[in-house]
């Protein structure tokens, strides 16, 4: 009986459901992490306090088991072992983030913490020595606390502080970095951090939070892009963009109302951040809906800040490629008309949609944000291709979450295989230009408000051991083989076909 089950599992993996297109030789396969989630050493060697240090220490009740990133995976001390594991995996690239407060303890450029610079230079040199391409995120949610206290991402002046920090990073690391990400997933920060209040800084400003936050993020990104473009690109010859995140929004029915609702939700989730950068200005449907509702709610103008013509032009085109994170699909249906449920202003009502998942989709009970729906992912890739003028796309995050952290993680293998397979189909059959894929995550780590409960790593980390011992899961061994073989099935089509 057991044997039959094991065989059945094996058959699923070998089945023809996976694409037999070869993974192109120059297609980048990598893994990702972020500073606060792995580094630890939260107050060592001159590091300043970030908003996540403050949040996890001040509101332990808001995080599972009152966990913090104080030690996390201890990568600040164990970076050499991390590089060795990356080498063992054989990845083409490693995406990680710089801790702004480790480099600028006050967030401002007047005082640079040289120990922080040195840490990242050692890590970058280690990657270079092993032929691993770094993909470096300047900001992955850990705002320096002093800047948070000035209003954080609701204060548009923070964009200038970010730009100065970005310039310093280009100056001090640019000789070792050709691939830059300015900001990670502004949608998640703006919705969960400034409207729902479920991630740092924990604000629940439903009316304006998201829109002020989106405005500042997009502006900050554009400033950093222009600095790179004008002052560094000629010499460093790198490329730079922002990471946006989105689930795929599938219409819940064939009705035109539901189709429109799904399209509208895409613009609220991904368009709010990507459209100003890839097409110019906010998405029209967001301008119209928030504008109309704001007037009905008694505001003199839209809760969504209006860009000046100069700002539209300044932000438009500030990308060298498209970086996308995605974990899931939702069915989207029409819920309210633009004139309905008028109250005090609510981002959550502005789009007028409802969302649900299909119980047949594989997911782990209690983890709502990860559903294994590769066909939705393929549709998302096509949507990005069609809406943003066929950009070169890299998937900067995608992965499977479980609650056990088991070394036998067949579900993770199935999920990653299915999503790479969807990419291969999108490239070969839909003409979508995808040049890389990044598993979230390299290793189990501090999963924000879920603490250490949700595990997404290819490597298990023993958080009970002071040594934070890393152990390869089955998925790490599988990924290592895929990177080497460049093929998801027993035998791929001839690469030359
Ligand atoms: C953004 O730039 C593109 C390419 O130059 C241009 O076609 C488009 O009209 C611009 N968008 C806006 C809103 O100006
Ligand atoms: C309201 O929406 C319509 C399109 O449905 C648009 O033409 C109009 O400009 C919007 N009004 C405001 C104030 O945004
Ligand atoms: C709007 O806000 C006021 C003041 O907080 C509150 O008393 C009122 O109930 C709110 N109205 C709605 C519809 O939520
Ligand atoms: C869920 O998926 C199944 C299988 O694809 C489909 O038959 C069903 O209609 C879906 N349910 C909903 C609510 O969309």
Coordinates of C-alpha atoms and ligand atoms in Angstrom, one line a residue:
X1 CA 0.0 0.0 0.0
X2 CA 2.7 2.4 1.1
X3 CA 4.7 1.5 -2.0
X4 CA 1.7 2.1 -4.2
X5 CA 1.4 5.6 -2.8
X6 CA 5.1 6.3 -3.3
X7 CA 4.9 5.1 -6.8
X8 CA 1.8 7.2 -7.5
X9 CA 3.7 10.3 -6.2
X10 CA 6.6 9.5 -8.5
X11 CA 4.3 9.1 -11.4
X12 CA 2.8 12.6 -10.8
X13 CA 6.2 14.1 -11.1
X14 CA 7.1 12.1 -14.2
X15 CA 3.7 12.8 -15.8
X16 CA 3.3 14.6 -19.0
X17 CA 1.7 17.6 -17.1
X18 CA 5.1 19.1 -16.9
X19 CA 6.5 20.9 -20.0
X20 CA 9.2 19.1 -22.0
X21 CA 10.6 22.3 -23.4
X22 CA 14.2 22.6 -22.3
X23 CA 15.1 25.4 -19.9
X24 CA 17.2 27.8 -22.0
X25 CA 20.9 27.8 -21.1
X26 CA 21.0 31.5 -20.3
X27 CA 17.7 31.3 -18.3
X28 CA 18.7 32.4 -14.8
X29 CA 17.7 30.0 -12.0
X30 CA 18.2 31.3 -8.5
X31 CA 16.9 31.6 -4.9
X32 CA 15.9 34.6 -2.8
X33 CA 16.0 36.0 0.8
X34 CA 15.7 39.4 2.5
X35 CA 17.8 41.0 5.1
X36 CA 15.4 41.1 8.1
X37 CA 14.2 37.6 7.4
X38 CA 17.7 36.0 7.6
X39 CA 20.4 38.2 8.9
X40 CA 19.8 38.5 12.7
X41 CA 22.5 40.6 14.4
X42 CA 19.8 43.3 14.7
X43 CA 21.9 45.5 16.9
X44 CA 25.4 44.4 16.2
X45 CA 28.4 46.4 14.8
X46 CA 26.6 49.7 14.7
X47 CA 23.3 48.7 13.0
X48 CA 20.4 51.0 13.6
X49 CA 16.8 50.1 14.4
X50 CA 14.5 49.3 11.5
X51 CA 10.7 49.4 11.6
X52 CA 10.6 45.7 11.8
X53 CA 12.9 45.6 14.9
X54 CA 10.7 48.2 16.5
X55 CA 7.4 46.4 15.4
X56 CA 8.5 42.9 16.6
X57 CA 9.8 44.2 19.9
X58 CA 6.9 46.5 20.6
X59 CA 4.0 44.3 19.5
X60 CA 5.0 40.7 20.3
X61 CA 1.3 39.8 20.4
X62 CA 1.0 40.6 16.7
X63 CA 3.5 38.0 15.6
X64 CA 3.1 34.2 16.0
X65 CA 4.9 33.0 19.1
X66 CA 6.1 36.6 19.7
X67 CA 8.9 35.8 17.2
X68 CA 11.4 38.4 16.1
X69 CA 14.2 38.6 13.5
X70 CA 16.8 39.3 16.3
X71 CA 18.8 36.2 15.3
X72 CA 16.7 34.7 12.5
X73 CA 19.0 32.5 10.4
X74 CA 22.1 34.3 11.7
X75 CA 23.2 34.9 8.2
X76 CA 25.1 38.0 9.4
X77 CA 27.6 35.6 10.9
X78 CA 27.0 32.6 8.7
X79 CA 27.4 34.2 5.2
X80 CA 30.3 32.0 4.3
X81 CA 28.3 28.9 4.9
X82 CA 25.4 30.5 2.9
X83 CA 27.6 31.1 -0.1
X84 CA 28.9 27.5 0.1
X85 CA 25.3 26.2 0.1
X86 CA 24.5 28.4 -2.9
X87 CA 27.5 27.0 -4.6
X88 CA 26.3 23.5 -3.8
X89 CA 22.9 24.3 -5.2
X90 CA 24.5 25.5 -8.4
X91 CA 22.3 28.6 -8.7
X92 CA 22.9 31.2 -11.4
X93 CA 21.8 34.0 -9.1
X94 CA 21.1 34.9 -5.5
X95 CA 18.6 37.6 -4.7
X96 CA 19.1 39.2 -1.3
X97 CA 18.4 42.6 0.2
X98 CA 20.6 45.2 2.0
X99 CA 19.5 46.4 5.4
X100 CA 19.2 50.2 5.1
X101 CA 19.7 50.6 8.9
X102 CA 22.8 48.4 8.8
X103 CA 24.4 50.8 6.3
X104 CA 22.8 54.1 7.5
X105 CA 21.8 53.6 11.2
X106 CA 19.7 56.8 11.2
X107 CA 18.5 56.3 7.7
X108 CA 20.2 59.5 6.6
X109 CA 23.4 59.8 4.6
X110 CA 25.3 62.0 7.1
X111 CA 26.6 58.9 9.0
X112 CA 27.7 55.7 7.2
X113 CA 28.3 52.5 9.3
X114 CA 31.4 51.1 7.6
X115 CA 30.9 47.7 9.3
X116 CA 27.6 47.3 7.4
X117 CA 29.3 48.2 4.1
X118 CA 32.0 45.7 4.9
X119 CA 29.5 42.9 5.6
X120 CA 27.9 43.3 2.2
X121 CA 31.1 43.7 0.3
X122 CA 32.4 40.4 1.8
X123 CA 29.2 38.7 0.8
X124 CA 29.3 40.1 -2.7
X125 CA 32.9 39.1 -3.1
X126 CA 32.1 35.6 -1.9
X127 CA 29.4 35.4 -4.6
X128 CA 31.7 36.7 -7.2
X129 CA 34.4 34.2 -6.3
X130 CA 31.9 31.5 -6.9
X131 CA 30.4 32.8 -10.1
X132 CA 27.0 33.5 -8.5
X133 CA 25.3 36.6 -9.9
X134 CA 23.9 38.9 -7.2
X135 CA 20.4 40.4 -7.6
X136 CA 20.4 43.1 -4.9
X137 CA 17.3 44.6 -3.4
X138 CA 17.9 48.0 -1.8
X139 CA 14.7 48.0 0.2
X140 CA 12.8 44.9 1.4
X141 CA 10.4 46.4 4.0
X142 CA 12.9 47.3 6.8
X143 CA 12.5 51.1 6.9
X144 CA 14.9 52.8 9.3
X145 CA 12.9 53.6 12.4
X146 CA 13.9 57.3 12.4
X147 CA 12.4 57.7 8.9
X148 CA 9.3 55.8 10.0
X149 CA 8.8 58.3 12.7
X150 CA 8.8 61.1 10.1
X151 CA 5.8 59.4 8.5
X152 CA 7.5 56.6 6.7
X153 CA 6.1 55.8 3.3
X154 CA 3.2 58.3 3.7
X155 CA 5.7 61.1 3.7
X156 CA 6.8 61.8 0.0
X157 CA 10.0 63.4 1.3
X158 CA 11.2 59.9 2.3
X159 CA 11.7 59.4 -1.5
X160 CA 14.7 61.7 -1.3
X161 CA 16.2 59.9 1.7
X162 CA 15.8 56.6 -0.2
X163 CA 17.4 58.1 -3.3
X164 CA 20.5 59.2 -1.3
X165 CA 20.8 55.7 0.3
X166 CA 20.5 54.2 -3.2
X167 CA 23.3 56.5 -4.5
X168 CA 25.5 55.4 -1.7
X169 CA 24.8 51.7 -2.5
X170 CA 25.6 52.2 -6.2
X171 CA 28.9 53.9 -5.1
X172 CA 30.0 51.4 -2.6
X173 CA 28.7 48.1 -4.2
X174 CA 28.2 48.9 -7.8
X175 CA 31.5 47.4 -8.9
X176 CA 30.2 44.0 -7.8
X177 CA 26.5 44.3 -8.7
X178 CA 24.9 44.4 -12.2
X179 CA 21.3 43.6 -11.2
X180 CA 19.5 46.0 -8.9
X181 CA 16.0 46.1 -7.4
X182 CA 15.0 49.4 -5.9
X183 CA 12.0 48.3 -3.8
X184 CA 10.3 45.0 -3.0
X185 CA 6.5 44.5 -3.3
X186 CA 5.2 48.0 -2.5
X187 CA 1.6 46.6 -2.8
X188 CA 2.1 44.4 0.2
X189 CA 3.7 47.1 2.3
X190 CA 1.0 49.6 1.3
X191 CA -2.0 47.3 1.8
X192 CA -0.8 45.3 4.8
X193 CA 1.3 47.9 6.5
X194 CA -0.7 51.1 5.9
X195 CA -4.3 50.0 5.4
X196 CA -4.9 46.6 7.0
X197 CA -2.4 47.2 9.8
X198 CA -1.2 43.5 9.7
X199 CA 2.5 44.2 8.9
X200 CA 4.9 46.9 10.1
X201 CA 4.3 49.7 10.7
X202 CA 0.8 48.4 11.5
X203 CA -1.3 51.4 10.4
X204 CA -5.0 51.0 9.6
X205 CA -5.6 54.0 7.4
X206 CA -8.2 52.6 5.1
X207 CA -9.0 55.8 3.2
X208 CA -5.6 57.1 2.2
X209 CA -2.8 54.8 3.5
X210 CA -2.4 52.8 0.4
X211 CA -2.4 55.7 -2.0
X212 CA 0.1 57.9 -0.1
X213 CA 2.3 54.9 0.3
X214 CA 2.0 53.9 -3.4
X215 CA 2.8 57.5 -4.4
X216 CA 6.0 57.7 -2.3
X217 CA 7.2 54.3 -3.3
X218 CA 6.8 55.0 -7.0
X219 CA 8.5 58.3 -6.7
X220 CA 11.4 56.9 -4.6
X221 CA 11.9 54.1 -7.2
X222 CA 12.0 56.7 -10.0
X223 CA 14.6 58.9 -8.2
X224 CA 16.9 55.9 -7.6
X225 CA 16.5 54.8 -11.2
X226 CA 17.4 58.2 -12.5
X227 CA 20.5 58.4 -10.2
X228 CA 21.6 55.0 -11.5
X229 CA 20.9 56.0 -15.1
X230 CA 22.7 59.3 -15.0
X231 CA 25.6 58.7 -12.6
X232 CA 26.4 55.0 -12.7
X233 CA 25.1 53.2 -15.7
X234 CA 27.8 54.2 -18.1
X235 CA 30.6 52.8 -15.9
X236 CA 28.8 49.9 -14.1
X237 CA 26.8 48.7 -17.0
X238 CA 24.1 47.2 -14.8
X239 CA 20.3 47.2 -14.9
X240 CA 17.6 48.2 -12.4
X241 CA 13.9 47.9 -11.8
X242 CA 11.3 47.5 -9.0
X243 CA 9.7 44.3 -7.8
X244 CA 5.9 44.2 -8.0
X245 CA 3.8 41.4 -6.7
X246 CA 0.4 40.0 -7.8
X247 CA -1.8 37.0 -7.6
X248 CA -3.6 36.2 -10.9
X249 CA -7.2 37.4 -10.8
X250 CA -9.4 35.0 -12.7
X251 CA -13.0 36.1 -13.4
X252 CA -15.3 34.0 -11.3
X253 CA -17.7 33.7 -14.2
X254 CA -18.1 34.5 -17.9
X255 CA -20.3 37.5 -17.1
X256 CA -19.0 40.9 -18.3
X257 CA -19.3 42.3 -14.8
X258 CA -17.0 39.6 -13.3
X259 CA -14.5 40.0 -16.2
X260 CA -14.4 43.7 -15.6
X261 CA -14.0 43.1 -11.9
X262 CA -11.0 40.8 -12.4
X263 CA -9.4 43.3 -14.7
X264 CA -10.0 46.2 -12.3
X265 CA -8.5 44.2 -9.4
X266 CA -5.4 43.5 -11.5
X267 CA -5.0 47.3 -11.9
X268 CA -5.5 47.9 -8.1
X269 CA -3.0 45.2 -7.1
X270 CA -0.3 45.4 -9.7
X271 CA -1.2 48.4 -11.9
X272 CA -1.1 50.9 -9.1
X273 CA 2.7 50.3 -8.8
X274 CA 3.6 49.1 -12.3
X275 CA 1.5 51.4 -14.5
X276 CA 3.2 54.7 -13.6
X277 CA 6.6 53.0 -14.3
X278 CA 5.8 51.0 -17.4
X279 CA 3.0 53.0 -19.1
X280 CA 2.9 56.4 -17.4
X281 CA 0.5 57.6 -14.7
X282 CA -1.9 55.5 -12.5
X283 CA -4.2 53.1 -14.2
X284 CA -7.2 55.0 -15.5
X285 CA -9.7 52.7 -13.8
X286 CA -8.1 53.4 -10.4
X287 CA -8.1 57.2 -11.1
X288 CA -11.8 57.0 -12.0
X289 CA -13.0 54.8 -9.3
X290 CA -11.1 56.4 -6.4
X291 CA -11.9 59.9 -7.8
X292 CA -15.6 59.2 -8.0
X293 CA -15.9 57.6 -4.6
X294 CA -13.8 60.3 -3.0
X295 CA -16.2 63.0 -4.2
X296 CA -19.2 61.1 -3.0
X297 CA -17.6 60.6 0.4
X298 CA -17.2 64.3 0.8
X299 CA -13.5 64.8 -0.1
X300 CA -12.6 67.9 -2.1
X301 CA -10.4 65.8 -4.4
X302 CA -9.3 62.2 -4.9
X303 CA -7.8 60.2 -2.1
X304 CA -5.3 59.1 -4.8
X305 CA -2.7 61.8 -5.1
X306 CA -2.6 63.3 -8.6
X307 CA 0.7 63.2 -10.5
X308 CA 1.8 66.4 -12.2
X309 CA 2.6 66.1 -15.9
X310 CA 6.3 66.4 -14.9
X311 CA 6.0 63.6 -12.4
X312 CA 4.3 61.3 -14.9
X313 CA 7.1 61.9 -17.4
X314 CA 9.8 61.5 -14.7
X315 CA 8.5 58.2 -13.5
X316 CA 7.4 56.8 -16.9
X317 CA 10.0 54.4 -18.4
X318 CA 12.1 54.0 -15.2
X319 CA 12.8 50.3 -15.8
X320 CA 15.3 48.0 -17.5
X321 CA 13.2 44.8 -17.0
X322 CA 10.1 43.6 -15.2
X323 CA 10.5 41.8 -11.9
X324 CA 7.5 39.9 -10.6
X325 CA 6.6 38.0 -7.4
X326 CA 3.6 35.7 -7.4
X327 CA 2.3 32.9 -5.2
X328 CA -1.4 32.5 -6.0
X329 CA -4.6 32.9 -8.0
X330 CA -8.0 34.1 -6.9
X331 CA -11.4 34.1 -8.5
X332 CA -12.7 37.6 -8.7
X333 CA -16.3 38.7 -8.9
X334 CA -18.2 42.0 -9.0
X335 CA -19.4 43.0 -5.6
X336 CA -20.5 46.7 -5.5
X337 CA -20.9 49.5 -8.1
X338 CA -18.7 52.5 -7.8
X339 CA -21.5 54.5 -6.2
X340 CA -22.4 51.9 -3.6
X341 CA -21.4 51.5 0.0
X342 CA -20.2 55.1 0.3
X343 CA -18.7 55.7 3.8
X344 CA -15.6 57.4 5.0
X345 CA -13.4 56.1 2.3
X346 CA -11.9 52.6 2.0
X347 CA -9.3 51.2 -0.2
X348 CA -10.8 47.8 0.3
X349 CA -14.1 49.0 -1.2
X350 CA -12.6 51.1 -4.0
X351 CA -12.1 48.3 -6.4
X352 CA -15.6 46.9 -5.7
X353 CA -14.6 43.3 -6.0
X354 CA -14.9 40.1 -4.0
X355 CA -12.3 37.4 -4.1
X356 CA -12.4 33.6 -3.4
X357 CA -10.3 30.6 -4.0
X358 CA -11.3 27.2 -5.4
X359 CA -11.3 24.5 -2.8
X360 CA -9.9 22.1 -5.4
X361 CA -6.6 24.1 -5.6
X362 CA -3.8 22.7 -3.5
X363 CA -2.9 24.7 -0.4
X364 CA -2.1 24.2 3.2
X365 CA -4.9 24.9 5.6
X366 CA -4.1 28.1 7.4
X367 CA -1.9 29.5 4.7
X368 CA -4.2 31.5 2.5
X369 CA -1.7 33.3 0.4
X370 CA -0.1 30.3 -1.4
X371 CA -2.2 28.2 -3.8
X372 CA -0.7 25.9 -6.4
X373 CA -2.3 27.1 -9.6
X374 CA 0.3 27.1 -12.4
X375 CA -2.3 27.9 -15.1
X376 CA -3.1 31.2 -13.3
X377 CA 0.6 32.0 -13.1
X378 CA 0.8 31.5 -16.9
X379 CA -2.1 33.9 -17.4
X380 CA -0.4 36.4 -15.1
X381 CA 2.7 36.2 -17.3
X382 CA 0.7 36.9 -20.4
X383 CA -1.2 39.8 -18.7
X384 CA 2.1 41.4 -17.8
X385 CA 3.4 40.8 -21.3
X386 CA 0.4 42.4 -22.9
X387 CA -0.1 45.3 -20.5
X388 CA 3.5 46.5 -20.2
X389 CA 4.8 46.4 -23.8
X390 CA 6.4 42.9 -23.8
X391 CA 9.1 43.5 -21.2
X392 CA 11.9 41.1 -20.3
X393 CA 10.5 39.4 -17.2
X394 CA 12.2 37.8 -14.3
X395 CA 10.3 36.0 -11.5
X396 CA 11.9 37.3 -8.4
X397 CA 9.8 35.2 -6.0
X398 CA 7.6 32.2 -6.2
X399 CA 7.5 29.2 -3.8
X400 CA 5.5 26.9 -1.5
X401 CA 4.7 27.4 2.2
X402 CA 4.1 24.6 4.7
X403 CA 3.9 24.4 8.4
X404 CA 6.1 21.4 9.0
X405 CA 9.5 22.3 7.5
X406 CA 9.9 18.5 6.7
X407 CA 12.9 17.5 4.6
X408 CA 10.6 15.3 2.5
X409 CA 8.8 18.3 0.8
X410 CA 7.3 16.8 -2.4
X411 CA 4.6 19.5 -2.3
X412 CA 7.3 22.2 -2.8
X413 CA 8.9 20.2 -5.6
X414 CA 5.5 19.9 -7.3
X415 CA 4.7 23.6 -6.9
X416 CA 8.1 24.8 -8.2
X417 CA 8.1 22.3 -11.1
X418 CA 4.6 23.3 -12.1
X419 CA 5.4 27.0 -12.1
X420 CA 8.7 26.6 -14.1
X421 CA 6.7 24.5 -16.5
X422 CA 4.1 27.3 -16.9
X423 CA 7.0 29.7 -17.7
X424 CA 8.4 27.3 -20.3
X425 CA 4.9 27.1 -21.9
X426 CA 4.5 30.9 -21.7
X427 CA 7.9 31.4 -23.4
X428 CA 7.5 28.8 -26.1
X429 CA 3.8 28.9 -26.9
X430 CA 2.7 32.5 -25.9
X431 CA 5.9 34.4 -26.8
X432 CA 6.3 35.9 -23.3
X433 CA 9.8 37.0 -22.6
X434 CA 10.9 35.4 -19.3
X435 CA 14.6 35.3 -18.6
X436 CA 14.8 34.0 -15.0
X437 CA 13.1 32.4 -12.1
X438 CA 13.8 32.7 -8.3
X439 CA 12.6 30.4 -5.6
X440 CA 11.4 32.0 -2.4
X441 CA 13.2 30.9 -0.4
X442 CA 16.8 29.8 -0.1
X443 CA 16.1 28.7 3.5
X444 CA 13.4 28.7 6.1
X445 CA 13.3 32.2 7.7
X446 CA 11.4 34.8 9.6
X447 CA 8.1 34.9 7.7
X448 CA 7.0 38.4 9.1
X449 CA 3.9 38.1 11.2
X450 CA 3.8 34.4 10.8
X451 CA 7.2 34.2 12.6
X452 CA 8.9 30.9 12.1
X453 CA 5.7 28.9 11.6
X454 CA 5.5 29.2 7.8
X455 CA 8.4 27.5 6.1
X456 CA 9.3 28.2 2.5
X457 CA 13.0 27.2 2.3
X458 CA 14.8 24.7 0.1
X459 CA 17.0 24.4 3.1
X460 CA 15.6 23.6 6.6
X461 CA 17.0 25.8 9.4
X462 CA 17.0 24.5 13.0
X463 CA 15.8 27.5 14.9
X464 CA 16.3 25.7 18.2
X465 CA 20.0 25.3 17.7
X466 CA 22.3 28.2 18.4
X467 CA 24.1 27.2 15.3
X468 CA 21.0 27.6 13.1
X469 CA 22.0 24.4 11.3
X470 CA 21.0 24.3 7.7
X471 CA 19.9 21.0 6.0
X472 CA 19.0 20.4 2.4
X473 CA 15.4 19.4 1.8
X474 CA 14.4 17.1 -1.0
X475 CA 13.4 20.2 -2.9
X476 CA 17.0 21.5 -2.7
X477 CA 18.3 18.3 -4.2
X478 CA 15.7 18.4 -6.9
X479 CA 16.4 22.1 -7.8
X480 CA 20.1 21.3 -7.9
X481 CA 19.4 18.6 -10.5
X482 CA 17.0 20.9 -12.5
X483 CA 19.6 23.7 -12.6
X484 CA 22.2 21.2 -14.0
X485 CA 19.9 19.3 -16.4
X486 CA 17.9 22.3 -17.6
X487 CA 14.9 19.9 -18.0
X488 CA 11.8 19.2 -15.9
X489 CA 11.1 15.8 -17.3
X490 CA 13.0 12.6 -18.1
X491 CA 13.8 13.8 -21.6
X492 CA 13.3 17.2 -23.0
X493 CA 12.7 18.2 -26.6
X494 CA 15.9 19.0 -28.5
X495 CA 17.0 22.5 -27.6
X496 CA 17.5 23.3 -31.3
X497 CA 13.9 22.5 -32.3
Ligands
LIG1 C1 5.2 56.7 -21.4 O1 6.3 56.5 -22.2 C2 5.9 55.8 -23.4 C3 7.2 55.5 -24.1 O2 7.9 56.6 -24.3 C4 4.9 56.6 -24.2 O3 4.5 55.8 -25.3 C5 3.7 56.9 -23.3 O4 2.8 57.7 -24.0 C6 4.1 57.5 -22.0 N1 2.9 57.6 -21.1 C7 2.4 58.8 -20.8 C8 1.2 58.7 -19.9 O5 2.9 59.9 -21.1
LIG2 C1 -15.6 59.3 -12.6 O1 -15.6 58.2 -13.5 C2 -15.7 58.6 -14.9 C3 -15.6 57.3 -15.7 O2 -16.5 56.4 -15.3 C4 -14.6 59.6 -15.3 O3 -14.8 60.0 -16.6 C5 -14.6 60.7 -14.3 O4 -13.5 61.5 -14.6 C6 -14.5 60.2 -12.9 N1 -14.6 61.4 -11.9 C7 -13.6 61.6 -11.1 C8 -13.8 62.8 -10.2 O5 -12.6 61.0 -11.0
LIG3 C1 -17.2 57.7 9.6 O1 -16.3 58.2 10.7 C2 -17.0 58.7 11.8 C3 -15.9 59.3 12.7 O2 -15.0 58.3 13.0 C4 -17.8 57.6 12.4 O3 -18.5 58.1 13.6 C5 -18.8 57.1 11.4 O4 -19.5 56.0 12.0 C6 -18.1 56.6 10.2 N1 -19.1 56.3 9.1 C7 -19.1 55.1 8.5 C8 -20.2 54.9 7.5 O5 -18.3 54.2 8.7
LIG4 C1 -13.3 24.9 -9.0 O1 -12.6 24.1 -10.0 C2 -13.3 23.0 -10.5 C3 -12.3 22.2 -11.3 O2 -11.6 22.9 -12.2 C4 -14.4 23.6 -11.3 O3 -15.2 22.5 -11.9 C5 -15.3 24.4 -10.4 O4 -16.3 25.1 -11.2 C6 -14.5 25.5 -9.7 N1 -15.3 26.2 -8.7 C7 -15.5 27.5 -8.7 C8 -16.3 28.0 -7.6 O5 -15.1 28.2 -9.6

